[in-house]
C-alpha positions as a Markdown table, in Angstrom:
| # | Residue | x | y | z |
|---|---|---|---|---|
| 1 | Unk | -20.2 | 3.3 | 7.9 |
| 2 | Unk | -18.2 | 0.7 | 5.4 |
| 3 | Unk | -15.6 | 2.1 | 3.6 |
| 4 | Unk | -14.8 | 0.4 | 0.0 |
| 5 | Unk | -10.7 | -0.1 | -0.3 |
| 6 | Unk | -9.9 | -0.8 | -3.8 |
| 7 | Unk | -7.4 | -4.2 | -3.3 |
| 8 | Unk | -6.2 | -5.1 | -7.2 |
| 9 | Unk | -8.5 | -3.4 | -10.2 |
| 10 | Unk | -10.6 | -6.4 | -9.7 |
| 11 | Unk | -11.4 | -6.5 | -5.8 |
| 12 | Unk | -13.2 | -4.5 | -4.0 |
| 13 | Unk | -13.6 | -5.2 | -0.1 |
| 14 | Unk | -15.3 | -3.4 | 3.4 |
| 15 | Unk | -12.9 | -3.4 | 6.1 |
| 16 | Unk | -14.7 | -2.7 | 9.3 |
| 17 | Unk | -18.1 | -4.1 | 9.9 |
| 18 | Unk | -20.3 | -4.8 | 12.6 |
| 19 | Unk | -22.6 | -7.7 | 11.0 |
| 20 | Unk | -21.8 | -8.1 | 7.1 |
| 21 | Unk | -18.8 | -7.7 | 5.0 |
| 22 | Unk | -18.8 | -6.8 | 1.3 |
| 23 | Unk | -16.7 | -8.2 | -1.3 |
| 24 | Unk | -16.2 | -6.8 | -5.0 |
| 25 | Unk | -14.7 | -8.9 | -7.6 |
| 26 | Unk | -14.8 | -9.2 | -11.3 |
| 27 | Unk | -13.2 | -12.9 | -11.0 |
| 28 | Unk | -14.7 | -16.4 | -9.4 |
| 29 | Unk | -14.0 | -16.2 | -5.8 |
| 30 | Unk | -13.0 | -19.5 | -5.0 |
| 31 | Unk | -12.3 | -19.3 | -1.4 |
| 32 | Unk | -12.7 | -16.8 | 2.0 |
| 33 | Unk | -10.8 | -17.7 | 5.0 |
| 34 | Unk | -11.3 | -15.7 | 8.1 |
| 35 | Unk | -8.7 | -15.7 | 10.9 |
| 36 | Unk | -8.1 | -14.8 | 14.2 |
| 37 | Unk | -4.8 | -13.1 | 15.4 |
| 38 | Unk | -4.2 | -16.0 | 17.4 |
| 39 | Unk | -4.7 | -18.1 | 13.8 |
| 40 | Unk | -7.2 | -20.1 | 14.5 |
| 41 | Unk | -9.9 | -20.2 | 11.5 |
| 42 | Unk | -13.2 | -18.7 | 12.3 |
| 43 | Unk | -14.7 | -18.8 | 9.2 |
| 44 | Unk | -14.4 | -20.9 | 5.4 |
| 45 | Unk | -16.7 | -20.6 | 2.6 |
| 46 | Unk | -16.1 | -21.3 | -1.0 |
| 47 | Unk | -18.6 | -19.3 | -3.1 |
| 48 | Unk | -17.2 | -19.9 | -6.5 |
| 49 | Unk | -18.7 | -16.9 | -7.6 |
| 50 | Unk | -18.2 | -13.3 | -9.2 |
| 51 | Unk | -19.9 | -10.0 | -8.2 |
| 52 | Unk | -20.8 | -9.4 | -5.2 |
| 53 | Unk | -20.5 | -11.8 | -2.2 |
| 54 | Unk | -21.8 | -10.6 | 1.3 |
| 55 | Unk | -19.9 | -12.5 | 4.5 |
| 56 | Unk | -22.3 | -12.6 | 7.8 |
| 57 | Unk | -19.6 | -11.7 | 10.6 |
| 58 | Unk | -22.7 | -11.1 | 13.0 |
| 59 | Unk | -21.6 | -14.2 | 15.9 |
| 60 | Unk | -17.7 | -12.5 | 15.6 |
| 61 | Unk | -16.4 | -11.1 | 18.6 |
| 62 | Unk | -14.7 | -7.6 | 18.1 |
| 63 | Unk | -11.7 | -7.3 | 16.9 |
| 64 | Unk | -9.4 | -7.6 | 14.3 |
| 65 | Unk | -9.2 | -10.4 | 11.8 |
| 66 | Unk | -7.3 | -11.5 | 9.0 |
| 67 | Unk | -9.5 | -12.7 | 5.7 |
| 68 | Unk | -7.6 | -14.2 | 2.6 |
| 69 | Unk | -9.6 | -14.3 | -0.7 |
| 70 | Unk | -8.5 | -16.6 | -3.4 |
| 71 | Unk | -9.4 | -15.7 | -6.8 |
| 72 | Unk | -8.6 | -17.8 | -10.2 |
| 73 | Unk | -5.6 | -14.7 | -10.3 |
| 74 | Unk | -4.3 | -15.3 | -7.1 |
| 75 | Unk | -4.5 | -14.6 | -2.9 |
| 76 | Unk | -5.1 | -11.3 | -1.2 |
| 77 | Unk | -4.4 | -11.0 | 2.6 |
| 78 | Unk | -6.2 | -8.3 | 4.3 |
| 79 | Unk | -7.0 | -7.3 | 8.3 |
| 80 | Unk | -10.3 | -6.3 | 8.7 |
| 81 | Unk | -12.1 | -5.0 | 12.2 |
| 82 | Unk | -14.9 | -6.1 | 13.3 |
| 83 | Unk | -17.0 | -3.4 | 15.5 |
């Protein structure tokens, strides 16, 4: 199951997953960094994009992770868990 946390009025985000995560947002996602607890970077992608963007977190070990999202408004910080 993936529940949908509403972030800002504008972001929408899954935050547990076992292969995909789901972003929501009405504004251009300009970058999505994925870290580790230990802080090493896993994962960059710059979609430039609105709507929906779907992350592959398939080769991810379990765990929790940290993923930032930068928007044209700003930076969101959020853990997520991957199962």
């Amino acid at each position: 199951d993936i529940s949908i946390l509403p972030l800002t009025s504008d972001i929408y985000f899954s935050n547990s997953a076992t292969d995909k995560l789901y972003l929501q947002s009405d504004n251009i996602v300009r970058r999505i960094r994925i870290i580790d607890l230990s802080g090493k970077q896993v994962l960059l992608i710059k979609p430039e994009v609105n709507g929906e963007i779907t992350i592959s977190v398939e080769g991810f070990s379990k765990g929790t992770y940290i993923i930032q999202i930068e928007t044209e408004t700003g930076i969101k910080v959020i853990k997520f868990i991957k199962n």
